[in-house]
Amino acid sequence: MIDGFSVPLHTAAGFQSIVSFGAEKVELSTCDRSALYLMAAYAHSLLRAQIGNDASRKIQALPMITTREREIIHWCAAGKTAIEIATILGRSHRTIQNVILNIQRKLDVVNTPQMIAESFRLRIIR
C-alpha cells in the first residue's frame, strides 16, 4: 500500500478505533471522503456493539428517541445541515443544534456521521 485514507473514531465514553482504506494511489473527492467516513463510522458502531468496552458490555436498553429526534436524524442522513433542517421544520438553528447534541449524547457518539451510522445500526432509521 502506497497511499491511503484513515478515519480515527471514538465515542464520548472513550471507545476508540481507526479504519483505514488503502490503494496504490488514492484520489478522493470531498463526497468520496464523506462516504468513506460514514462507512468507517458504521464499522466502528458495529465493532463497538460486538466487542464493546466495560460500559457497553452491560445490558443496555435502546435509547429513547422522540419522533422529532428521529425526524432530525432522517434529515441529517439526507445530508441536510442544521440550518437547512431548521428552515424545513420552522425552528431556530440553535434548537436544531441542541437536539442533535442531545441525540449524540443518547447514542454515545461524538459527531453527526457517527450519529447517523449508529441510528442505522440500531434501526432508529432505515
Coordinates of C-alpha atoms in Angstrom, one line a residue:
M1 CA 0.0 0.0 0.0
I2 CA 1.5 3.3 -1.1
D3 CA -1.4 5.7 -0.4
G4 CA -4.4 5.6 1.9
F5 CA -7.1 7.3 3.9
S6 CA -7.6 6.7 7.6
V7 CA -10.5 7.7 9.8
P8 CA -9.9 7.8 13.6
L9 CA -13.1 7.3 15.6
H10 CA -14.1 7.5 19.3
T11 CA -17.1 7.7 21.5
A12 CA -17.8 10.0 24.4
A13 CA -17.1 7.0 26.7
G14 CA -13.7 6.6 25.2
F15 CA -14.0 3.6 22.9
Q16 CA -11.5 4.1 20.1
S17 CA -10.9 2.6 16.7
I18 CA -9.3 3.5 13.3
V19 CA -10.5 2.4 9.9
S20 CA -8.0 2.7 7.0
F21 CA -8.6 2.4 3.3
G22 CA -5.6 1.9 1.0
A23 CA -4.6 1.6 -2.6
E24 CA -1.7 2.3 -5.0
K25 CA -3.0 5.8 -5.4
V26 CA -5.9 7.4 -3.6
E27 CA -7.6 10.5 -5.1
L28 CA -10.8 11.2 -3.2
S29 CA -13.3 14.0 -3.7
T30 CA -15.0 15.6 -0.7
C31 CA -18.0 13.4 -1.5
D32 CA -15.9 10.3 -1.5
R33 CA -14.2 11.2 1.8
S34 CA -17.7 11.8 3.3
A35 CA -18.9 8.4 2.1
L36 CA -15.8 6.6 3.5
Y37 CA -16.2 8.5 6.8
L38 CA -19.8 7.3 7.1
M39 CA -18.8 3.7 6.3
A40 CA -16.0 3.9 8.9
A41 CA -18.4 5.3 11.5
Y42 CA -20.8 2.4 10.8
A43 CA -18.0 -0.2 11.0
H44 CA -16.9 1.5 14.3
S45 CA -20.5 1.2 15.6
L46 CA -20.7 -2.5 14.7
L47 CA -17.3 -3.2 16.3
R48 CA -18.3 -1.4 19.5
A49 CA -21.5 -3.4 19.6
Q50 CA -19.6 -6.7 19.0
I51 CA -16.7 -6.3 21.4
G52 CA -17.7 -3.3 23.4
N53 CA -16.0 -1.9 26.4
D54 CA -16.8 -2.0 30.1
A55 CA -19.6 0.4 29.8
S56 CA -21.2 -1.2 26.7
R57 CA -20.9 -4.8 28.0
K58 CA -23.7 -4.1 30.4
I59 CA -27.1 -4.8 29.1
Q60 CA -28.4 -1.5 27.9
A61 CA -31.9 -0.6 26.7
L62 CA -32.2 1.2 23.4
P63 CA -32.1 4.9 23.8
M64 CA -35.4 6.7 23.9
I65 CA -35.5 8.7 20.7
T66 CA -38.5 11.0 20.2
T67 CA -40.4 11.4 17.0
R68 CA -38.8 14.9 16.4
E69 CA -35.3 13.5 17.1
R70 CA -36.0 10.6 14.6
E71 CA -37.1 13.2 12.0
I72 CA -33.9 15.3 12.6
I73 CA -31.7 12.1 12.3
H74 CA -33.5 11.4 9.0
W75 CA -32.8 14.9 7.7
C76 CA -29.1 14.6 8.8
A77 CA -28.8 11.3 7.0
A78 CA -30.2 13.0 3.9
G79 CA -27.3 15.4 4.0
K80 CA -29.1 18.4 5.4
T81 CA -27.2 20.9 7.7
A82 CA -28.7 22.1 11.0
I83 CA -29.5 25.4 9.3
E84 CA -31.4 23.6 6.5
I85 CA -33.2 21.4 9.0
A86 CA -34.2 24.5 11.0
T87 CA -35.7 26.1 7.9
I88 CA -37.5 22.9 6.9
L89 CA -39.0 22.4 10.4
G90 CA -39.6 26.1 11.1
R91 CA -37.4 26.0 14.2
S92 CA -34.3 28.0 15.2
H93 CA -30.8 26.9 14.2
R94 CA -29.9 26.8 17.8
T95 CA -32.8 24.5 18.7
I96 CA -31.8 22.0 16.0
Q97 CA -28.2 22.1 17.1
N98 CA -29.3 21.3 20.7
V99 CA -31.5 18.4 19.5
I100 CA -28.6 17.0 17.5
L101 CA -26.3 17.2 20.5
N102 CA -28.9 15.5 22.7
I103 CA -29.3 12.7 20.2
Q104 CA -25.5 12.3 20.1
R105 CA -25.4 12.1 23.9
K106 CA -28.1 9.5 23.9
L107 CA -26.3 7.4 21.3
D108 CA -22.9 7.9 22.9
V109 CA -21.3 9.3 19.7
V110 CA -19.4 12.5 19.1
N111 CA -20.4 13.7 15.7
T112 CA -23.2 13.6 13.1
P113 CA -21.7 10.9 10.8
Q114 CA -21.4 8.6 13.9
M115 CA -24.9 9.5 14.9
I116 CA -26.3 8.5 11.5
A117 CA -24.3 5.2 11.5
E118 CA -25.4 4.3 15.0
S119 CA -29.0 5.2 14.1
F120 CA -28.9 2.8 11.1
R121 CA -27.3 0.1 13.3
L122 CA -30.0 0.4 16.0
R123 CA -32.7 0.6 13.3
I124 CA -33.8 4.0 14.5
I125 CA -33.8 5.0 10.8
R126 CA -33.6 2.7 7.8

